[in-house]
Coordinates of C-alpha atoms and ligand atoms in Angstrom, one line a residue:
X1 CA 106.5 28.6 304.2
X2 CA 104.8 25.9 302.3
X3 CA 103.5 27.6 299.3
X4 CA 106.8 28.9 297.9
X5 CA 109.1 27.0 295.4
X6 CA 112.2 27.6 293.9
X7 CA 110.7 29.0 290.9
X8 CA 109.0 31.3 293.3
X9 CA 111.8 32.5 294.8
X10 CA 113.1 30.1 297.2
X11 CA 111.6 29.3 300.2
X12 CA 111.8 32.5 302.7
X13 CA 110.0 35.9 302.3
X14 CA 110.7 38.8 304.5
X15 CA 109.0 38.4 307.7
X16 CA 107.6 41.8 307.0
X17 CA 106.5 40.5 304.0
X18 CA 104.5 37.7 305.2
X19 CA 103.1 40.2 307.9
X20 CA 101.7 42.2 305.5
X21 CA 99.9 39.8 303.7
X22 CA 98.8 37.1 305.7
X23 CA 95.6 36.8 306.5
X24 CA 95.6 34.7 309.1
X25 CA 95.2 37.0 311.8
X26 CA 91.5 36.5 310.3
X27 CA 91.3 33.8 309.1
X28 CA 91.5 31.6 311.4
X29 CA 88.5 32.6 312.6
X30 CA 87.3 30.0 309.4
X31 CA 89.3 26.7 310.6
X32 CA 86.6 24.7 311.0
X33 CA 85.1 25.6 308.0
X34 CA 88.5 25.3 306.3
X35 CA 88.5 21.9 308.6
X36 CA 85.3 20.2 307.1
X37 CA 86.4 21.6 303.9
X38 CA 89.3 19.6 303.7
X39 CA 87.5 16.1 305.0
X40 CA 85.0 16.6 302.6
X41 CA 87.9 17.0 299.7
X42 CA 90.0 14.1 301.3
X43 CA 86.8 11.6 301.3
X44 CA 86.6 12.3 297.6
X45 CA 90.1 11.7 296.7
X46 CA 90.3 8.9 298.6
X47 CA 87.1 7.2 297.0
X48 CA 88.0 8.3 293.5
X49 CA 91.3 6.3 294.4
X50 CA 93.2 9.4 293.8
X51 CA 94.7 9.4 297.6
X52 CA 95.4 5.8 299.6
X53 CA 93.0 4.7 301.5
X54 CA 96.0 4.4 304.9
X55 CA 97.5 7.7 303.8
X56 CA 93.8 9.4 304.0
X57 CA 93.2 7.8 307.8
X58 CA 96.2 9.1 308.8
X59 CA 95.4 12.6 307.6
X60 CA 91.8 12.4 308.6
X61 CA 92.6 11.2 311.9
X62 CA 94.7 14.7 312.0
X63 CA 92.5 17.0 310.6
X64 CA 90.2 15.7 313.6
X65 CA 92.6 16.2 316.2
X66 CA 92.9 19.6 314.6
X67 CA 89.9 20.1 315.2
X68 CA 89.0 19.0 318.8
X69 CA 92.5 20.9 319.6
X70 CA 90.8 24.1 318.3
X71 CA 87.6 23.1 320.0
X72 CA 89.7 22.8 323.7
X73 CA 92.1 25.8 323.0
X74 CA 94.9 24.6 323.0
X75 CA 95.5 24.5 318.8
X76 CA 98.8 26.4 318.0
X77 CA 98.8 27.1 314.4
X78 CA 101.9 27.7 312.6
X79 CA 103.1 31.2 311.1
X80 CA 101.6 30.7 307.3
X81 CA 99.8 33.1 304.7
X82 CA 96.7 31.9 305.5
X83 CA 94.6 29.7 307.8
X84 CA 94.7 27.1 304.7
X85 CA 98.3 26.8 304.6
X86 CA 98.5 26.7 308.4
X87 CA 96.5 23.7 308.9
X88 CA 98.4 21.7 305.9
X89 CA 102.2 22.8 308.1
X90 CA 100.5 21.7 310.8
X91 CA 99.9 18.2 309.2
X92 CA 103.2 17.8 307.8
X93 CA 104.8 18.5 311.3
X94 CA 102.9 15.4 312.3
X95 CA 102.5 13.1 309.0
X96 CA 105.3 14.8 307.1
X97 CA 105.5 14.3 303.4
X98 CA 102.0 12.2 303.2
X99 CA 100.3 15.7 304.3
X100 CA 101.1 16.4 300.9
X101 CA 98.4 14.7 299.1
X102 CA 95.4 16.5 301.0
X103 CA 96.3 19.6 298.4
X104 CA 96.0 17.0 295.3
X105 CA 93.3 18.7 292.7
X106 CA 92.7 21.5 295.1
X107 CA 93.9 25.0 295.3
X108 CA 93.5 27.9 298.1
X109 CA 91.5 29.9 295.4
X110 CA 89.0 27.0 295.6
X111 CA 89.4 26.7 299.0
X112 CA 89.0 30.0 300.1
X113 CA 86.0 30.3 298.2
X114 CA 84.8 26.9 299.8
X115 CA 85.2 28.5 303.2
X116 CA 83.7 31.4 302.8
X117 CA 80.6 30.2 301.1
X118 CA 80.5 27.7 304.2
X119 CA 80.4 30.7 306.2
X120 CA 77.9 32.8 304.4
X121 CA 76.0 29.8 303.9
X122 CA 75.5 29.6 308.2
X123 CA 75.3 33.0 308.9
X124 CA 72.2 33.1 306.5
X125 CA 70.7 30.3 308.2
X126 CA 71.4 32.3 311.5
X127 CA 69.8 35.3 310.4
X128 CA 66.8 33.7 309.4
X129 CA 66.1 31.7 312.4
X130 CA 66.7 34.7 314.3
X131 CA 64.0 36.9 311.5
X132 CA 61.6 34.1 312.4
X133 CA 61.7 34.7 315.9
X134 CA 61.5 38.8 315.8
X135 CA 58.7 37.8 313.1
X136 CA 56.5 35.3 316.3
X137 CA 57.5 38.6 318.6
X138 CA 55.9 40.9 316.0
X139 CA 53.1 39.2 315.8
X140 CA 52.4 38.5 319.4
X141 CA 52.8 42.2 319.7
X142 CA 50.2 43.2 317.1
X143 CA 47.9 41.0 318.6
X144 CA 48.6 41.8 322.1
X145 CA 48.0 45.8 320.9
X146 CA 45.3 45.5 318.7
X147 CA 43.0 48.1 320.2
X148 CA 45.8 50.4 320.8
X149 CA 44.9 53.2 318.9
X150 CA 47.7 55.6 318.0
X151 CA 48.7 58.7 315.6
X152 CA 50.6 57.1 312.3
X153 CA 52.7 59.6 310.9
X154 CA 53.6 61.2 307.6
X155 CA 56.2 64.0 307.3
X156 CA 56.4 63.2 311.3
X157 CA 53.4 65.2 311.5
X158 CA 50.4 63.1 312.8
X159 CA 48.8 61.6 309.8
X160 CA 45.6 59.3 310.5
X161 CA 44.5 56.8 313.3
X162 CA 46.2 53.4 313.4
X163 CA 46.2 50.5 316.0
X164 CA 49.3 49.1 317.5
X165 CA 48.3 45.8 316.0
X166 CA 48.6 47.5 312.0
X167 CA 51.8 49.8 313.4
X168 CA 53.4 45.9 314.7
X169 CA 52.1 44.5 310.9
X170 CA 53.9 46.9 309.5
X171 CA 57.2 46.6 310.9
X172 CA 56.7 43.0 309.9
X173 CA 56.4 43.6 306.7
X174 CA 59.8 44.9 306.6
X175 CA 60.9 41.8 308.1
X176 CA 59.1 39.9 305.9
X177 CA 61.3 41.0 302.7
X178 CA 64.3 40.6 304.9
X179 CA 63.2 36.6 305.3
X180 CA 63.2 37.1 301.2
X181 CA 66.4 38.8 300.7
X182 CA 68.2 36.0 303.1
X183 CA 66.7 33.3 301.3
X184 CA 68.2 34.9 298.2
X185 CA 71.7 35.2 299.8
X186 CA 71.5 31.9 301.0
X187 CA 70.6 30.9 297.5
X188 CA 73.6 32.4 296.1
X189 CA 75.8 30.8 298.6
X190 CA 75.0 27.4 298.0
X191 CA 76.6 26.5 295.4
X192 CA 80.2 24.6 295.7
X193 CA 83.2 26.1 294.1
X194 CA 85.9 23.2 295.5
X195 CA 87.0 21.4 292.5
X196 CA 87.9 24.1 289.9
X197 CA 91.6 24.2 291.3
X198 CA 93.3 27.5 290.8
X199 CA 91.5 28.5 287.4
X200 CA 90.9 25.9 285.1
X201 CA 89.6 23.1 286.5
X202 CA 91.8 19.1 287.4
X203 CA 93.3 16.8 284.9
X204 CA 92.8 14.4 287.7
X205 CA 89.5 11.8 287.7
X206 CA 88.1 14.1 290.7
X207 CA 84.3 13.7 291.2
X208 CA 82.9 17.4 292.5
X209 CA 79.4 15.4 292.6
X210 CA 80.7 14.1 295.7
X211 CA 82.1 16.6 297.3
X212 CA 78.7 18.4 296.7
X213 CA 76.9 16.0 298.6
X214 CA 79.6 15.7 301.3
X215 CA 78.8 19.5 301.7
X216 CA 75.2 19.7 301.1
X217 CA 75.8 22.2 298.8
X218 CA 72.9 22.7 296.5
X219 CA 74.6 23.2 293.2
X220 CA 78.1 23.1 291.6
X221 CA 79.6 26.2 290.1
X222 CA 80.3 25.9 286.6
X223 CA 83.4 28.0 285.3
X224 CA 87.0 27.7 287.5
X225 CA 87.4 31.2 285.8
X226 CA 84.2 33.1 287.1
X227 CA 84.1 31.0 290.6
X228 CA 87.6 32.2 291.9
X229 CA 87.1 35.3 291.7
X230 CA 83.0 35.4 292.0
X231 CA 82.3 37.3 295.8
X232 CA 78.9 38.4 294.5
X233 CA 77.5 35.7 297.7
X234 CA 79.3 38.3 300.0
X235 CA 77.4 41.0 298.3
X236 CA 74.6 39.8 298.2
X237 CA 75.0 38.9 301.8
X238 CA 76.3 42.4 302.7
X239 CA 73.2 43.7 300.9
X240 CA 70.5 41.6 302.8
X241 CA 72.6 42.6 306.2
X242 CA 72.3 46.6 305.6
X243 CA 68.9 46.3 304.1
X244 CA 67.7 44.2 307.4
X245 CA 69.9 47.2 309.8
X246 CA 68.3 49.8 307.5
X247 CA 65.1 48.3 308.3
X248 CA 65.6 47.9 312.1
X249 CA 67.1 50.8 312.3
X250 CA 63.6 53.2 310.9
X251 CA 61.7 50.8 314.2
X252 CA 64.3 51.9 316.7
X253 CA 63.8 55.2 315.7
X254 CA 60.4 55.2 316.1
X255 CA 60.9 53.9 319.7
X256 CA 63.6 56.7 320.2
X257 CA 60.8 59.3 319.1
X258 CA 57.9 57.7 321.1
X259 CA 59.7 57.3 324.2
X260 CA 60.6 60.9 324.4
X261 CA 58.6 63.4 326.9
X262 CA 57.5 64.8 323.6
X263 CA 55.7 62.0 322.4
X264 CA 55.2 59.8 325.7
X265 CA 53.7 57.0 323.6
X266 CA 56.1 54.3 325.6
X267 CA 57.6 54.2 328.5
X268 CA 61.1 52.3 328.4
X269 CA 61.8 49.3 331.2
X270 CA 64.3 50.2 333.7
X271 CA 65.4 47.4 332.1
X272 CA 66.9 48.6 329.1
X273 CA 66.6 52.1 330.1
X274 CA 69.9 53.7 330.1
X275 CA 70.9 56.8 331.9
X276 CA 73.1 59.8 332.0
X277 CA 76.2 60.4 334.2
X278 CA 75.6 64.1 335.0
X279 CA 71.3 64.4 334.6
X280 CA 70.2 62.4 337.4
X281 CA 66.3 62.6 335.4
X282 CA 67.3 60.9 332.3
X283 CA 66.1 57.8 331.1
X284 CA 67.1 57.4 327.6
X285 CA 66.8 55.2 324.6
X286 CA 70.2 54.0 323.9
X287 CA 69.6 50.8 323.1
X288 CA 67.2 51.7 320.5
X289 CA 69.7 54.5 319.4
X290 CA 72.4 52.3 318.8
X291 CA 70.2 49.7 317.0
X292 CA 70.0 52.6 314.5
X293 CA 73.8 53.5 314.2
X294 CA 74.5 49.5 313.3
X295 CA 73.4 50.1 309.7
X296 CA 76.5 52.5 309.6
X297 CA 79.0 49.2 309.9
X298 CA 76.8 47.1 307.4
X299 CA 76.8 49.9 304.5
X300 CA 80.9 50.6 305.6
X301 CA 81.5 46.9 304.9
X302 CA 78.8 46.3 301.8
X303 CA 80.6 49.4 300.7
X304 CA 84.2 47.7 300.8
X305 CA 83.0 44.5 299.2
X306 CA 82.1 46.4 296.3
X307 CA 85.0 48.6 296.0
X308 CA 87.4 45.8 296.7
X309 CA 85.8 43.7 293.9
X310 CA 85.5 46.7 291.2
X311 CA 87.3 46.9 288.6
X312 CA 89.4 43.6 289.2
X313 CA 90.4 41.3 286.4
X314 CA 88.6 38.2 285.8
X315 CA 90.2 34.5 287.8
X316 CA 91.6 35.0 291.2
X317 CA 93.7 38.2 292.5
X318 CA 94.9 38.3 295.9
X319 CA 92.7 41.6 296.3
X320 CA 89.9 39.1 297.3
X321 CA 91.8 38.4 300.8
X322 CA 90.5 42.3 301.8
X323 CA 87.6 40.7 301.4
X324 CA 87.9 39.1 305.5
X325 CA 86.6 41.4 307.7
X326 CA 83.9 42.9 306.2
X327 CA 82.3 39.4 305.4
X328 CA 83.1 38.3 308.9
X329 CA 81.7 41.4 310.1
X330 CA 78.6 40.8 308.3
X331 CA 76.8 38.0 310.4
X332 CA 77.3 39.1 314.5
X333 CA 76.6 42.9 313.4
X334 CA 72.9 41.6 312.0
X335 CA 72.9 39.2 314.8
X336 CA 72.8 41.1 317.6
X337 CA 70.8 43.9 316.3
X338 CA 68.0 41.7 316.2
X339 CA 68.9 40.1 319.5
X340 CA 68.8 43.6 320.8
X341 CA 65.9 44.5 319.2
X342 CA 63.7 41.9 320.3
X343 CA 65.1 42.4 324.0
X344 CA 63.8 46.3 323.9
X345 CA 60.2 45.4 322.4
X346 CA 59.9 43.5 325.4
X347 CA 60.7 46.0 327.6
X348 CA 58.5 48.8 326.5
X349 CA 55.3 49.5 327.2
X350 CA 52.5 52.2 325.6
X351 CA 51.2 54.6 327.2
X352 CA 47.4 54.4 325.7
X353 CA 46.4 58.0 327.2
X354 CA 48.6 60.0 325.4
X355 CA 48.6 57.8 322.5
X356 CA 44.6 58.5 322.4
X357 CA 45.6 62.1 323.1
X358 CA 48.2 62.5 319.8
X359 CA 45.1 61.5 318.0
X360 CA 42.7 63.5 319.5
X361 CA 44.4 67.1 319.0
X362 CA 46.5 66.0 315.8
X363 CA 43.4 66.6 313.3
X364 CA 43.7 63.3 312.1
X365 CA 40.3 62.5 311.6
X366 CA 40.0 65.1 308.8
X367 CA 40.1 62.7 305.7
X368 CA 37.8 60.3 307.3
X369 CA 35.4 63.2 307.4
X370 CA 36.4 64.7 304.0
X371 CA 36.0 60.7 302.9
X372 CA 32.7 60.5 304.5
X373 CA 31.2 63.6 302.6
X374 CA 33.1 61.6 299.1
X375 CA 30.6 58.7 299.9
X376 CA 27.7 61.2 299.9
X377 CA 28.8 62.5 296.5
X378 CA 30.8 65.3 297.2
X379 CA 33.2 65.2 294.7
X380 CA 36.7 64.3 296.8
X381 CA 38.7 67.6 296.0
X382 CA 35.8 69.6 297.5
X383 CA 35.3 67.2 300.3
X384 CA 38.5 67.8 301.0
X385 CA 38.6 71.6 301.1
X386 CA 35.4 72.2 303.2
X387 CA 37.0 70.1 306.1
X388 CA 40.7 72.0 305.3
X389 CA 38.3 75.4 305.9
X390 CA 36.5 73.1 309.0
X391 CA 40.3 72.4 310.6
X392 CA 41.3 75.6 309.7
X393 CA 38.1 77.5 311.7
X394 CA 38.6 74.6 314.9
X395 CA 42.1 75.3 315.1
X396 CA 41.7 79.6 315.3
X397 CA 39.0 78.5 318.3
X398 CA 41.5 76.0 319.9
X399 CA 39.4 72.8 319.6
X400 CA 39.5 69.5 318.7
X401 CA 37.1 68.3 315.2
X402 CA 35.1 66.0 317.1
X403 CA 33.9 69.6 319.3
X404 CA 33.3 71.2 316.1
X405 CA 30.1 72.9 316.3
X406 CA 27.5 71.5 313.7
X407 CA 25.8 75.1 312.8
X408 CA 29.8 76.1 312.3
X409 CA 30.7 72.6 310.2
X410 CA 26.9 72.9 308.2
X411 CA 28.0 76.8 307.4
X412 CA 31.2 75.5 305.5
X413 CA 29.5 72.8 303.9
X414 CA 25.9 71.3 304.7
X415 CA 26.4 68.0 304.4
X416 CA 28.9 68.2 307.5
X417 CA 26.1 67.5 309.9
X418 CA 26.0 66.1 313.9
X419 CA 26.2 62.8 312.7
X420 CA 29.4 62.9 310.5
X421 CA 31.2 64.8 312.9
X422 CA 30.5 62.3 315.9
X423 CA 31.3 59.4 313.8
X424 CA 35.0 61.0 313.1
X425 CA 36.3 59.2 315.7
X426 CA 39.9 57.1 315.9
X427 CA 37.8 54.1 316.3
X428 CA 35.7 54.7 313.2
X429 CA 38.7 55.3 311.5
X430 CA 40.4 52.7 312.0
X431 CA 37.5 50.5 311.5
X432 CA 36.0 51.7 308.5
X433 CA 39.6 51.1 306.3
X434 CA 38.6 47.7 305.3
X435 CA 40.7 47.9 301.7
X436 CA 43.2 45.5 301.7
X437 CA 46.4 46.9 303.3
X438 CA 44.0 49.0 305.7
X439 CA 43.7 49.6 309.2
X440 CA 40.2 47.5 310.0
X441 CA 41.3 45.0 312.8
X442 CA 40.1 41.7 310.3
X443 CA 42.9 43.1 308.0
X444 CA 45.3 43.4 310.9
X445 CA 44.3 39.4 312.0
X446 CA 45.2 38.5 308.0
X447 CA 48.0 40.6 308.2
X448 CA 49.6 39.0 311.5
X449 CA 48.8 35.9 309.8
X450 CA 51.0 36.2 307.3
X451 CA 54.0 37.5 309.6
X452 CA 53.5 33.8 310.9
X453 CA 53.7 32.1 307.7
X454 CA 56.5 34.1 307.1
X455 CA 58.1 33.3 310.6
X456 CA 57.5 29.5 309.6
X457 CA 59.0 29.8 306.3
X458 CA 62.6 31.5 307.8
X459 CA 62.6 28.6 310.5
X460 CA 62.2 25.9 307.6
X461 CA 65.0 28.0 305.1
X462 CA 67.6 27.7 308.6
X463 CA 67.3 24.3 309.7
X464 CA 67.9 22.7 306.0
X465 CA 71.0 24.1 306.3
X466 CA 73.1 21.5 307.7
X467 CA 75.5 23.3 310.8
X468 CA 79.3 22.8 310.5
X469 CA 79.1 20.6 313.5
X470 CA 76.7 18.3 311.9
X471 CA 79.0 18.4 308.5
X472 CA 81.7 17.6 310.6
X473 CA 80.5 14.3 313.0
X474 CA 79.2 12.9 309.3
X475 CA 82.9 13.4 307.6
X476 CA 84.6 12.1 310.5
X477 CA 83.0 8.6 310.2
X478 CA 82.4 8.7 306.2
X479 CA 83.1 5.7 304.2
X480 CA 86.0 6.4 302.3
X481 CA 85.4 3.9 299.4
Ligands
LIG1 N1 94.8 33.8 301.7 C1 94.2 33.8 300.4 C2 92.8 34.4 300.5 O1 92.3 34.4 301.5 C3 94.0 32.4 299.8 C4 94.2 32.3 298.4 C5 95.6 32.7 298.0 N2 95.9 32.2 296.7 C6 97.1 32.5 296.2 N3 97.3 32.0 295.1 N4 98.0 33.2 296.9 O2 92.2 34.8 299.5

């Protein structure tokens, strides 16, 4: 046990002790990070003159054989609290009492922090090179289905006429604000926290400007007090995560819905089809359904980040340890969704008959007619309850509005004439909504336009993020003076 002293107790703690509240059963999942970390923090020290320019090769030639151990298996890391304390017994074992001055102006509640921001920082970048990708497949998609035409639904009750490429828009759109959100998270993980110590900050001539660049952190954080104990990156991070499954999770359900015999709007590749052990007919949507249930994990562990940080004094409290799973959690659960996601799009295909079909006996061309009869004068509220009285009289004679009789439309209202009624069709509909946010296909094309701006700017946001790998070849040769 490293971090124990005789004013804490002597050096041994009950093994149950150190069972319960290690963490490294976790974290090591964050050596490396913990491993550039440290190189960065040593190449300071050293060129600040804090830390010997031998003594700081010898530890950085260790901290790199730590780390290609790791990288081949074979790394063995010592019984410790935590990953941090791991790694430094593991350099003393080698160096012995030089190991020592690798902790100098550093404490594990800056270090920690360091880590996890490292962490957050990549899975952010992750995320949005992965948005950026379902953002190109979304808008292939609308533009591959752009004459699709299709009920849209309000209430799940067939609403109006839209086109595949505006129902493809719109799921972008979600997307869109998740490339936002990410950017935000990513924002608030950028900042360095190594360099406050435990609390208060170093009476030693430390530079954290350094370090910063070391890191390619974007900013400093400015209080040892509030950056200790400040987790708000994970929430926000937790928050972008379940927001993004939220979102993915209201697309696979659509697909759940449309591939049922009910709907029939897609058929789903054998592909990804999966099927049951006792009904030798099914063919069902499980990947899709399980897409949904993801969001359940991302609010469980957005949940416990809040909880675990409620209420909790200001500085550090070992409370913040909890704090492990969920954030490691965070990135593979948002990962693969939209892996998964992106592999079911392109396995399902629509089914433009009974698409045309939903439209056809759904009604939905009743405000375009009630609309049509507003641009004639009728004043809307009137338009709007002369076709009610025209679905109303179609329905009781089981036919569709676009075989609505004109002597029966004219006697409800006499502007309802032959040519209204034939223009109701799902074309026309779609067509004629040229508003901005409509369905008419130029406003579709501006629309998928701007899912590939978007799918641009989420590449750009991930690759300025420098990956650990590259962080790590730069420390390993870094001047040290
Ligand atoms: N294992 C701890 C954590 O992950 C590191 C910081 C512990 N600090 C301390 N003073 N015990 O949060």
């Amino acid at each position: 046990m490293i971090a124990k002293t005789e004013a804490s107790g002597g050096t041994g703690l009950l093994s149950e002790v150190l069972t319960f509240t290690s963490s490294l059963p976790l974290d090591r999942q964050l050596l490396r990070e913990d491993l550039v970390g440290s190189l960065a923090h040593l190449t300071m020290l050293t060129r600040q003159k804090i830390v010997p320019e031998a003594d700081a090769l010898a530890i950085r030639g260790e901290l790199l054989a730590t780390w290609d151990a790791a990288a081949e298996g074979r790394l063995q890391l010592p019984e410790e609290e935590d990953v941090h304390m791991a790694v430094e017994a593991q350099l003393t074992a080698v160096l012995g009492e030089r190991a020592g001055l690798l902790h100098t102006a550093r404490s594990r509640n800056d270090q920690v922090a360091l880590d996890l921001r490292l962490r957050a920082r990549a899975v952010c970048a992750e995320v949005l090179a992965e948005l950026g990708r379902l953002l190109e497949t979304l808008a292939a998609r609308a533009e591959a289905e752009r004459d699709l035409l299709l009920p849209a639904y309000t209430h799940r009750q067939r609403a109006q006429a839209i086109t595949g490429g505006y129902l493809f828009s719109g799921y972008g759109a979600m997307i869109l604000r998740d490339v936002e959100a990410f950017r935000f998270a990513l924002a608030t993980a950028d900042v360095l926290p190594l360099g406050v110590g435990a609390i208060a900050g170093t009476s030693l001539p430390i530079d954290r400007e350094v370090t910063r660049r070391l890191l390619a952190f974007a900013r400093l954080s400015h209080n040892g007090l509030d950056t200790v104990g400040d987790r708000d990156f994970a929430l926000d991070l937790g928050y972008a995560v379940t927001r993004c499954l939220l979102h993915l999770g209201r697309v696979a359900t659509d697909f759940v819905d449309f591939s049922s015999q009910e709907f029939g709007f897609v058929r789903l590749g054998g592909e990804i089809a999966c099927g049951s052990s006792m009904m030798p007919q099914k063919r069902n949507p499980d990947l899709f359904e399980l897409i949904r249930a993801k969001s359940a994990s991302a609010v469980g562990n957005l949940t416990h980040l809040m909880v675990l940080t409620k209420g909790l004094p200001s500085g550090y409290n070992r409370d913040l340890q909890d704090d492990r799973r969920p954030l490691l959690e965070l990135g593979p659960l948002c990962l693969d969704s939209l892996r998964a996601l992106q592999m079911g799009l392109a396995h399902v295909e629509f089914d433009r008959e009974r698409c045309l079909a939903g439209l056809r006996i759904g009604y939905t061309q009743a405000t375009d007619l009630a609309e049509a009869l507003a641009e004639r004068g009728v004043p809307f509220r009137t338009a709007y309850q002369a076709v009610g009285a025209l679905v109303r009289r179609c329905q009781e004679e089981g036919r569709v509005l676009s075989a609505a009789p004109a002597e029966m439309a004219q006697a409800i209202h006499p502007l309802l004439n032959e040519e209204l009624l034939k223009a109701a069709t799902p074309e026309g509909s779609v067509t004629r909504k040229r508003n901005l946010g409509g369905t008419n296909p130029d406003e579709v094309t501006r629309q998928v336009a701007a899912l590939r701006r978007g799918a641009e700017e989420a590449r750009s946001a991930a690759v300025a993020v420098p990956s650990l790998g590259t962080l790590f070849n730069n420390l390993r040769v870094a001047p040290l003076r």
